mmCIF file with all atom_site columns, C-alpha atoms in Angstrom:
data_model
loop_
_atom_site.group_PDB
_atom_site.id
_atom_site.type_symbol
_atom_site.label_atom_id
_atom_site.label_alt_id
_atom_site.label_comp_id
_atom_site.label_asym_id
_atom_site.label_entity_id
_atom_site.label_seq_id
_atom_site.pdbx_PDB_ins_code
_atom_site.Cartn_x
_atom_site.Cartn_y
_atom_site.Cartn_z
_atom_site.occupancy
_atom_site.B_iso_or_equiv
_atom_site.pdbx_formal_charge
_atom_site.auth_seq_id
_atom_site.auth_comp_id
_atom_site.auth_asym_id
_atom_site.auth_atom_id
_atom_site.pdbx_PDB_model_num
ATOM 1   C CA . UNK A 1 1   ? 101.355 31.782 -32.876  1.00 65.00 ? 1   UNK A CA 1
ATOM 2   C CA . UNK A 1 2   ? 103.315 29.172 -34.824  1.00 72.00 ? 2   UNK A CA 1
ATOM 3   C CA . UNK A 1 3   ? 104.735 25.053 -34.086  1.00 75.00 ? 3   UNK A CA 1
ATOM 4   C CA . UNK A 1 4   ? 107.426 24.604 -34.579  1.00 77.00 ? 4   UNK A CA 1
ATOM 5   C CA . UNK A 1 5   ? 109.524 20.942 -35.093  1.00 75.00 ? 5   UNK A CA 1
ATOM 6   C CA . UNK A 1 6   ? 113.507 21.200 -34.971  1.00 74.00 ? 6   UNK A CA 1
ATOM 7   C CA . UNK A 1 7   ? 114.697 18.019 -34.694  1.00 69.00 ? 7   UNK A CA 1
ATOM 8   C CA . UNK A 1 8   ? 117.706 18.384 -32.071  1.00 65.00 ? 8   UNK A CA 1
ATOM 9   C CA . UNK A 1 9   ? 120.035 15.843 -34.309  1.00 67.00 ? 9   UNK A CA 1
ATOM 10  C CA . UNK A 1 10  ? 120.803 14.803 -37.338  1.00 68.00 ? 10  UNK A CA 1
ATOM 11  C CA . UNK A 1 11  ? 117.918 12.594 -38.189  1.00 62.00 ? 11  UNK A CA 1
ATOM 12  C CA . UNK A 1 12  ? 117.512 11.525 -41.378  1.00 66.00 ? 12  UNK A CA 1
ATOM 13  C CA . UNK A 1 13  ? 115.801 13.300 -44.138  1.00 68.00 ? 13  UNK A CA 1
ATOM 14  C CA . UNK A 1 14  ? 112.513 10.494 -44.675  1.00 70.00 ? 14  UNK A CA 1
ATOM 15  C CA . UNK A 1 15  ? 112.603 10.897 -40.497  1.00 81.00 ? 15  UNK A CA 1
ATOM 16  C CA . UNK A 1 16  ? 109.067 11.928 -38.913  1.00 83.00 ? 16  UNK A CA 1
ATOM 17  C CA . UNK A 1 17  ? 108.316 14.810 -37.649  1.00 85.00 ? 17  UNK A CA 1
ATOM 18  C CA . UNK A 1 18  ? 105.470 14.360 -38.017  1.00 86.00 ? 18  UNK A CA 1
ATOM 19  C CA . UNK A 1 19  ? 102.092 12.273 -37.380  1.00 88.00 ? 19  UNK A CA 1
ATOM 20  C CA . UNK A 1 20  ? 98.262  13.326 -38.684  1.00 89.00 ? 20  UNK A CA 1
ATOM 21  C CA . UNK A 1 21  ? 96.068  10.498 -36.759  1.00 91.00 ? 21  UNK A CA 1
ATOM 22  C CA . UNK A 1 22  ? 92.473  10.457 -36.059  1.00 91.00 ? 22  UNK A CA 1
ATOM 23  C CA . UNK A 1 23  ? 90.906  7.698  -33.054  1.00 92.00 ? 23  UNK A CA 1
ATOM 24  C CA . UNK A 1 24  ? 94.759  5.743  -34.329  1.00 91.00 ? 24  UNK A CA 1
ATOM 25  C CA . UNK A 1 25  ? 94.491  5.367  -38.267  1.00 90.00 ? 25  UNK A CA 1
ATOM 26  C CA . UNK A 1 26  ? 97.511  7.694  -39.721  1.00 88.00 ? 26  UNK A CA 1
ATOM 27  C CA . UNK A 1 27  ? 95.802  10.883 -41.231  1.00 88.00 ? 27  UNK A CA 1
ATOM 28  C CA . UNK A 1 28  ? 99.697  12.414 -41.784  1.00 88.00 ? 28  UNK A CA 1
ATOM 29  C CA . UNK A 1 29  ? 102.768 13.379 -41.867  1.00 86.00 ? 29  UNK A CA 1
ATOM 30  C CA . UNK A 1 30  ? 105.544 15.789 -42.603  1.00 86.00 ? 30  UNK A CA 1
ATOM 31  C CA . UNK A 1 31  ? 109.333 14.157 -42.742  1.00 83.00 ? 31  UNK A CA 1
ATOM 32  C CA . UNK A 1 32  ? 112.354 15.191 -41.813  1.00 81.00 ? 32  UNK A CA 1
ATOM 33  C CA . UNK A 1 33  ? 113.468 16.860 -45.581  1.00 77.00 ? 33  UNK A CA 1
ATOM 34  C CA . UNK A 1 34  ? 109.698 18.109 -46.181  1.00 78.00 ? 34  UNK A CA 1
ATOM 35  C CA . UNK A 1 35  ? 107.951 16.070 -48.567  1.00 79.00 ? 35  UNK A CA 1
ATOM 36  C CA . UNK A 1 36  ? 104.480 15.002 -46.967  1.00 82.00 ? 36  UNK A CA 1
ATOM 37  C CA . UNK A 1 37  ? 102.339 13.060 -46.680  1.00 83.00 ? 37  UNK A CA 1
ATOM 38  C CA . UNK A 1 38  ? 98.013  13.150 -46.917  1.00 82.00 ? 38  UNK A CA 1
ATOM 39  C CA . UNK A 1 39  ? 95.584  10.866 -46.886  1.00 82.00 ? 39  UNK A CA 1
ATOM 40  C CA . UNK A 1 40  ? 92.282  13.189 -47.898  1.00 74.00 ? 40  UNK A CA 1
ATOM 41  C CA . UNK A 1 41  ? 92.236  15.571 -49.963  1.00 69.00 ? 41  UNK A CA 1
ATOM 42  C CA . UNK A 1 42  ? 95.157  18.598 -49.665  1.00 70.00 ? 42  UNK A CA 1
ATOM 43  C CA . UNK A 1 43  ? 94.209  22.493 -50.465  1.00 65.00 ? 43  UNK A CA 1
ATOM 44  C CA . UNK A 1 44  ? 95.685  23.962 -52.318  1.00 60.00 ? 44  UNK A CA 1
ATOM 45  C CA . UNK A 1 45  ? 93.895  27.281 -52.239  1.00 56.00 ? 45  UNK A CA 1
ATOM 46  C CA . UNK A 1 46  ? 96.311  29.721 -51.493  1.00 51.00 ? 46  UNK A CA 1
ATOM 47  C CA . UNK A 1 47  ? 98.639  28.901 -53.760  1.00 48.00 ? 47  UNK A CA 1
ATOM 48  C CA . UNK A 1 48  ? 99.472  31.686 -56.180  1.00 45.00 ? 48  UNK A CA 1
ATOM 49  C CA . UNK A 1 49  ? 100.996 31.304 -59.520  1.00 42.00 ? 49  UNK A CA 1
ATOM 50  C CA . UNK A 1 50  ? 104.815 32.972 -57.339  1.00 41.00 ? 50  UNK A CA 1
ATOM 51  C CA . UNK A 1 51  ? 104.554 28.991 -55.223  1.00 43.00 ? 51  UNK A CA 1
ATOM 52  C CA . UNK A 1 52  ? 106.625 26.746 -57.426  1.00 48.00 ? 52  UNK A CA 1
ATOM 53  C CA . UNK A 1 53  ? 108.045 23.228 -56.371  1.00 54.00 ? 53  UNK A CA 1
ATOM 54  C CA . UNK A 1 54  ? 111.514 23.482 -55.808  1.00 58.00 ? 54  UNK A CA 1
ATOM 55  C CA . UNK A 1 55  ? 113.522 22.426 -59.040  1.00 61.00 ? 55  UNK A CA 1
ATOM 56  C CA . UNK A 1 56  ? 115.008 19.061 -59.891  1.00 61.00 ? 56  UNK A CA 1
ATOM 57  C CA . UNK A 1 57  ? 111.818 17.793 -57.493  1.00 61.00 ? 57  UNK A CA 1
ATOM 58  C CA . UNK A 1 58  ? 108.756 16.199 -58.847  1.00 63.00 ? 58  UNK A CA 1
ATOM 59  C CA . UNK A 1 59  ? 105.155 16.574 -57.277  1.00 66.00 ? 59  UNK A CA 1
ATOM 60  C CA . UNK A 1 60  ? 103.626 13.232 -56.968  1.00 69.00 ? 60  UNK A CA 1
ATOM 61  C CA . UNK A 1 61  ? 100.477 12.919 -56.929  1.00 73.00 ? 61  UNK A CA 1
ATOM 62  C CA . UNK A 1 62  ? 98.949  8.800  -56.112  1.00 72.00 ? 62  UNK A CA 1
ATOM 63  C CA . UNK A 1 63  ? 95.460  8.071  -55.571  1.00 74.00 ? 63  UNK A CA 1
ATOM 64  C CA . UNK A 1 64  ? 95.316  4.310  -54.113  1.00 75.00 ? 64  UNK A CA 1
ATOM 65  C CA . UNK A 1 65  ? 92.400  3.253  -57.232  1.00 77.00 ? 65  UNK A CA 1
ATOM 66  C CA . UNK A 1 66  ? 91.348  0.610  -58.935  1.00 79.00 ? 66  UNK A CA 1
ATOM 67  C CA . UNK A 1 67  ? 89.031  2.331  -61.756  1.00 85.00 ? 67  UNK A CA 1
ATOM 68  C CA . UNK A 1 68  ? 91.762  4.259  -64.087  1.00 83.00 ? 68  UNK A CA 1
ATOM 69  C CA . UNK A 1 69  ? 88.565  6.084  -64.483  1.00 85.00 ? 69  UNK A CA 1
ATOM 70  C CA . UNK A 1 70  ? 88.784  7.681  -61.345  1.00 86.00 ? 70  UNK A CA 1
ATOM 71  C CA . UNK A 1 71  ? 89.972  11.047 -61.404  1.00 86.00 ? 71  UNK A CA 1
ATOM 72  C CA . UNK A 1 72  ? 93.686  12.321 -60.179  1.00 84.00 ? 72  UNK A CA 1
ATOM 73  C CA . UNK A 1 73  ? 93.379  15.312 -59.689  1.00 83.00 ? 73  UNK A CA 1
ATOM 74  C CA . UNK A 1 74  ? 91.440  18.365 -60.922  1.00 84.00 ? 74  UNK A CA 1
ATOM 75  C CA . UNK A 1 75  ? 92.209  21.693 -61.146  1.00 85.00 ? 75  UNK A CA 1
ATOM 76  C CA . UNK A 1 76  ? 89.598  23.969 -60.999  1.00 83.00 ? 76  UNK A CA 1
ATOM 77  C CA . UNK A 1 77  ? 90.033  28.892 -62.005  1.00 84.00 ? 77  UNK A CA 1
ATOM 78  C CA . UNK A 1 78  ? 88.179  30.843 -60.131  1.00 79.00 ? 78  UNK A CA 1
ATOM 79  C CA . UNK A 1 79  ? 88.005  33.433 -63.172  1.00 81.00 ? 79  UNK A CA 1
ATOM 80  C CA . UNK A 1 80  ? 85.662  36.145 -62.839  1.00 80.00 ? 80  UNK A CA 1
ATOM 81  C CA . UNK A 1 81  ? 84.055  34.305 -59.585  1.00 78.00 ? 81  UNK A CA 1
ATOM 82  C CA . UNK A 1 82  ? 82.692  30.596 -61.774  1.00 79.00 ? 82  UNK A CA 1
ATOM 83  C CA . UNK A 1 83  ? 84.644  28.358 -59.778  1.00 82.00 ? 83  UNK A CA 1
ATOM 84  C CA . UNK A 1 84  ? 85.580  25.960 -62.589  1.00 88.00 ? 84  UNK A CA 1
ATOM 85  C CA . UNK A 1 85  ? 87.190  22.686 -63.116  1.00 89.00 ? 85  UNK A CA 1
ATOM 86  C CA . UNK A 1 86  ? 89.563  23.622 -66.813  1.00 90.00 ? 86  UNK A CA 1
ATOM 87  C CA . UNK A 1 87  ? 91.995  20.451 -65.958  1.00 90.00 ? 87  UNK A CA 1
ATOM 88  C CA . UNK A 1 88  ? 90.507  17.255 -65.388  1.00 90.00 ? 88  UNK A CA 1
ATOM 89  C CA . UNK A 1 89  ? 93.256  14.448 -65.245  1.00 90.00 ? 89  UNK A CA 1
ATOM 90  C CA . UNK A 1 90  ? 92.186  10.461 -64.864  1.00 90.00 ? 90  UNK A CA 1
ATOM 91  C CA . UNK A 1 91  ? 94.013  8.104  -63.136  1.00 87.00 ? 91  UNK A CA 1
ATOM 92  C CA . UNK A 1 92  ? 94.702  6.038  -67.225  1.00 88.00 ? 92  UNK A CA 1
ATOM 93  C CA . UNK A 1 93  ? 95.950  9.405  -67.372  1.00 87.00 ? 93  UNK A CA 1
ATOM 94  C CA . UNK A 1 94  ? 93.716  10.423 -70.278  1.00 90.00 ? 94  UNK A CA 1
ATOM 95  C CA . UNK A 1 95  ? 92.813  14.870 -69.232  1.00 91.00 ? 95  UNK A CA 1
ATOM 96  C CA . UNK A 1 96  ? 90.272  16.604 -70.332  1.00 91.00 ? 96  UNK A CA 1
ATOM 97  C CA . UNK A 1 97  ? 90.292  20.420 -70.370  1.00 92.00 ? 97  UNK A CA 1
ATOM 98  C CA . UNK A 1 98  ? 87.927  23.121 -70.249  1.00 91.00 ? 98  UNK A CA 1
ATOM 99  C CA . UNK A 1 99  ? 89.584  24.579 -73.307  1.00 88.00 ? 99  UNK A CA 1
ATOM 100 C CA . UNK A 1 100 ? 92.337  24.768 -76.208  1.00 89.00 ? 100 UNK A CA 1
ATOM 101 C CA . UNK A 1 101 ? 95.604  22.842 -76.334  1.00 88.00 ? 101 UNK A CA 1
ATOM 102 C CA . UNK A 1 102 ? 98.384  24.617 -77.131  1.00 90.00 ? 102 UNK A CA 1
ATOM 103 C CA . UNK A 1 103 ? 101.531 23.282 -78.618  1.00 90.00 ? 103 UNK A CA 1
ATOM 104 C CA . UNK A 1 104 ? 104.578 25.938 -78.923  1.00 91.00 ? 104 UNK A CA 1
ATOM 105 C CA . UNK A 1 105 ? 107.529 24.752 -80.651  1.00 91.00 ? 105 UNK A CA 1
ATOM 106 C CA . UNK A 1 106 ? 110.839 27.033 -81.151  1.00 92.00 ? 106 UNK A CA 1
ATOM 107 C CA . UNK A 1 107 ? 110.811 25.043 -84.344  1.00 93.00 ? 107 UNK A CA 1
ATOM 108 C CA . UNK A 1 108 ? 108.361 23.575 -87.454  1.00 92.00 ? 108 UNK A CA 1
ATOM 109 C CA . UNK A 1 109 ? 109.901 20.272 -87.987  1.00 93.00 ? 109 UNK A CA 1
ATOM 110 C CA . UNK A 1 110 ? 110.202 19.841 -83.367  1.00 93.00 ? 110 UNK A CA 1
ATOM 111 C CA . UNK A 1 111 ? 106.606 17.412 -82.654  1.00 92.00 ? 111 UNK A CA 1
ATOM 112 C CA . UNK A 1 112 ? 104.000 19.387 -80.912  1.00 93.00 ? 112 UNK A CA 1
ATOM 113 C CA . UNK A 1 113 ? 101.882 15.769 -81.419  1.00 92.00 ? 113 UNK A CA 1
ATOM 114 C CA . UNK A 1 114 ? 102.177 12.074 -80.796  1.00 93.00 ? 114 UNK A CA 1
ATOM 115 C CA . UNK A 1 115 ? 100.243 8.936  -80.988  1.00 93.00 ? 115 UNK A CA 1
ATOM 116 C CA . UNK A 1 116 ? 102.069 5.727  -80.166  1.00 92.00 ? 116 UNK A CA 1
ATOM 117 C CA . UNK A 1 117 ? 100.275 2.180  -79.338  1.00 93.00 ? 117 UNK A CA 1
ATOM 118 C CA . UNK A 1 118 ? 103.205 0.236  -77.412  1.00 92.00 ? 118 UNK A CA 1
ATOM 119 C CA . UNK A 1 119 ? 105.605 1.901  -78.177  1.00 89.00 ? 119 UNK A CA 1
ATOM 120 C CA . UNK A 1 120 ? 105.114 1.716  -81.428  1.00 92.00 ? 120 UNK A CA 1
ATOM 121 C CA . UNK A 1 121 ? 104.398 5.737  -83.348  1.00 91.00 ? 121 UNK A CA 1
ATOM 122 C CA . UNK A 1 122 ? 101.402 5.942  -84.559  1.00 95.00 ? 122 UNK A CA 1
ATOM 123 C CA . UNK A 1 123 ? 100.828 9.260  -85.707  1.00 95.00 ? 123 UNK A CA 1
ATOM 124 C CA . UNK A 1 124 ? 102.965 12.369 -84.411  1.00 94.00 ? 124 UNK A CA 1
ATOM 125 C CA . UNK A 1 125 ? 102.585 15.742 -85.928  1.00 95.00 ? 125 UNK A CA 1
ATOM 126 C CA . UNK A 1 126 ? 105.117 18.856 -86.443  1.00 95.00 ? 126 UNK A CA 1
ATOM 127 C CA . UNK A 1 127 ? 105.204 22.178 -85.593  1.00 94.00 ? 127 UNK A CA 1
ATOM 128 C CA . UNK A 1 128 ? 105.454 23.038 -88.868  1.00 95.00 ? 128 UNK A CA 1
ATOM 129 C CA . UNK A 1 129 ? 102.078 21.718 -88.997  1.00 94.00 ? 129 UNK A CA 1
ATOM 130 C CA . UNK A 1 130 ? 103.443 18.024 -90.921  1.00 95.00 ? 130 UNK A CA 1
ATOM 131 C CA . UNK A 1 131 ? 101.527 14.845 -89.881  1.00 94.00 ? 131 UNK A CA 1
ATOM 132 C CA . UNK A 1 132 ? 102.410 11.151 -90.733  1.00 94.00 ? 132 UNK A CA 1
ATOM 133 C CA . UNK A 1 133 ? 99.721  8.947  -90.078  1.00 94.00 ? 133 UNK A CA 1
ATOM 134 C CA . UNK A 1 134 ? 100.429 4.576  -89.636  1.00 95.00 ? 134 UNK A CA 1
ATOM 135 C CA . UNK A 1 135 ? 97.133  3.810  -90.688  1.00 92.00 ? 135 UNK A CA 1
ATOM 136 C CA . UNK A 1 136 ? 94.155  5.089  -92.625  1.00 88.00 ? 136 UNK A CA 1
ATOM 137 C CA . UNK A 1 137 ? 93.865  8.288  -92.758  1.00 84.00 ? 137 UNK A CA 1
ATOM 138 C CA . UNK A 1 138 ? 89.684  8.032  -93.443  1.00 83.00 ? 138 UNK A CA 1
ATOM 139 C CA . UNK A 1 139 ? 88.097  11.723 -94.324  1.00 80.00 ? 139 UNK A CA 1
ATOM 140 C CA . UNK A 1 140 ? 84.779  12.991 -95.878  1.00 78.00 ? 140 UNK A CA 1
ATOM 141 C CA . UNK A 1 141 ? 85.891  14.637 -98.573  1.00 79.00 ? 141 UNK A CA 1
ATOM 142 C CA . UNK A 1 142 ? 88.843  12.620 -99.625  1.00 79.00 ? 142 UNK A CA 1
ATOM 143 C CA . UNK A 1 143 ? 86.123  9.257  -99.714  1.00 79.00 ? 143 UNK A CA 1
ATOM 144 C CA . UNK A 1 144 ? 85.119  10.853 -102.143 1.00 81.00 ? 144 UNK A CA 1
ATOM 145 C CA . UNK A 1 145 ? 87.482  12.460 -104.733 1.00 83.00 ? 145 UNK A CA 1
ATOM 146 C CA . UNK A 1 146 ? 89.076  8.446  -103.833 1.00 83.00 ? 146 UNK A CA 1
ATOM 147 C CA . UNK A 1 147 ? 85.401  7.171  -105.872 1.00 84.00 ? 147 UNK A CA 1
ATOM 148 C CA . UNK A 1 148 ? 85.563  10.390 -108.597 1.00 85.00 ? 148 UNK A CA 1
ATOM 149 C CA . UNK A 1 149 ? 88.816  9.169  -109.159 1.00 87.00 ? 149 UNK A CA 1
ATOM 150 C CA . UNK A 1 150 ? 87.479  5.569  -109.123 1.00 88.00 ? 150 UNK A CA 1
ATOM 151 C CA . UNK A 1 151 ? 84.635  6.285  -111.449 1.00 86.00 ? 151 UNK A CA 1
ATOM 152 C CA . UNK A 1 152 ? 86.825  8.077  -113.866 1.00 88.00 ? 152 UNK A CA 1
ATOM 153 C CA . UNK A 1 153 ? 89.344  5.040  -114.168 1.00 90.00 ? 153 UNK A CA 1
ATOM 154 C CA . UNK A 1 154 ? 86.656  2.671  -114.725 1.00 90.00 ? 154 UNK A CA 1
ATOM 155 C CA . UNK A 1 155 ? 85.048  4.598  -117.978 1.00 88.00 ? 155 UNK A CA 1
ATOM 156 C CA . UNK A 1 156 ? 88.923  5.455  -119.182 1.00 89.00 ? 156 UNK A CA 1
ATOM 157 C CA . UNK A 1 157 ? 88.980  1.758  -118.545 1.00 91.00 ? 157 UNK A CA 1
ATOM 158 C CA . UNK A 1 158 ? 85.897  0.748  -120.558 1.00 90.00 ? 158 UNK A CA 1
ATOM 159 C CA . UNK A 1 159 ? 86.850  0.507  -124.392 1.00 90.00 ? 159 UNK A CA 1
ATOM 160 C CA . UNK A 1 160 ? 83.306  1.463  -124.639 1.00 90.00 ? 160 UNK A CA 1
ATOM 161 C CA . UNK A 1 161 ? 84.035  4.470  -123.552 1.00 88.00 ? 161 UNK A CA 1
ATOM 162 C CA . UNK A 1 162 ? 84.693  7.257  -126.019 1.00 90.00 ? 162 UNK A CA 1
ATOM 163 C CA . UNK A 1 163 ? 86.069  11.349 -125.457 1.00 90.00 ? 163 UNK A CA 1
ATOM 164 C CA . UNK A 1 164 ? 82.938  12.511 -125.314 1.00 90.00 ? 164 UNK A CA 1
ATOM 165 C CA . UNK A 1 165 ? 81.587  9.250  -122.551 1.00 88.00 ? 165 UNK A CA 1
ATOM 166 C CA . UNK A 1 166 ? 85.465  10.223 -120.972 1.00 87.00 ? 166 UNK A CA 1
ATOM 167 C CA . UNK A 1 167 ? 83.985  13.740 -120.502 1.00 89.00 ? 167 UNK A CA 1
ATOM 168 C CA . UNK A 1 168 ? 81.492  12.883 -119.139 1.00 88.00 ? 168 UNK A CA 1
ATOM 169 C CA . UNK A 1 169 ? 82.430  10.466 -116.957 1.00 85.00 ? 169 UNK A CA 1
ATOM 170 C CA . UNK A 1 170 ? 85.245  13.640 -115.813 1.00 87.00 ? 170 UNK A CA 1
ATOM 171 C CA . UNK A 1 171 ? 81.709  15.609 -115.225 1.00 88.00 ? 171 UNK A CA 1
ATOM 172 C CA . UNK A 1 172 ? 80.341  13.691 -113.574 1.00 84.00 ? 172 UNK A CA 1
ATOM 173 C CA . UNK A 1 173 ? 83.161  13.158 -111.104 1.00 82.00 ? 173 UNK A CA 1
ATOM 174 C CA . UNK A 1 174 ? 84.037  16.690 -110.719 1.00 82.00 ? 174 UNK A CA 1
ATOM 175 C CA . UNK A 1 175 ? 81.224  17.424 -110.047 1.00 82.00 ? 175 UNK A CA 1
ATOM 176 C CA . UNK A 1 176 ? 80.893  17.046 -106.126 1.00 72.00 ? 176 UNK A CA 1
ATOM 177 C CA . UNK A 1 177 ? 83.725  19.802 -105.869 1.00 73.00 ? 177 UNK A CA 1
#
């Protein structure tokens, strides 16, 4: 069997056609336009990959929480019967992926990854691998190269350094590479 609710008149799309309550507390509501509100967890286990949200209609997930680290949405996969979390999105918008996050762009000049700080771009990585950073880039090998070049520069600027001394400074600086 089935339950059918059919409005007899031109019900406004936001008009409620179903109201669920538990001890006089509203727990669910379905409107004439098909939108719905649920206070508890909505288990969408039966959804399959061909199921989609109507084009142009956003899927809104709202969680009343005062803690940014609370989980907003969890996506699980049951591949191999593991039922493991593959994506978790927190209330502050941060996300944790179980696997590799891949960005596949059509052109190398397209942005693949971007970071902003209060609206100002600080990191940009293009699909071709080109990267721009607003601040200093620190890496062990870069620091070692910088230190080696500083030592060679100091030796070259020292008026007491002869050719043999400069050669020794160069060999010492390059010994780690």
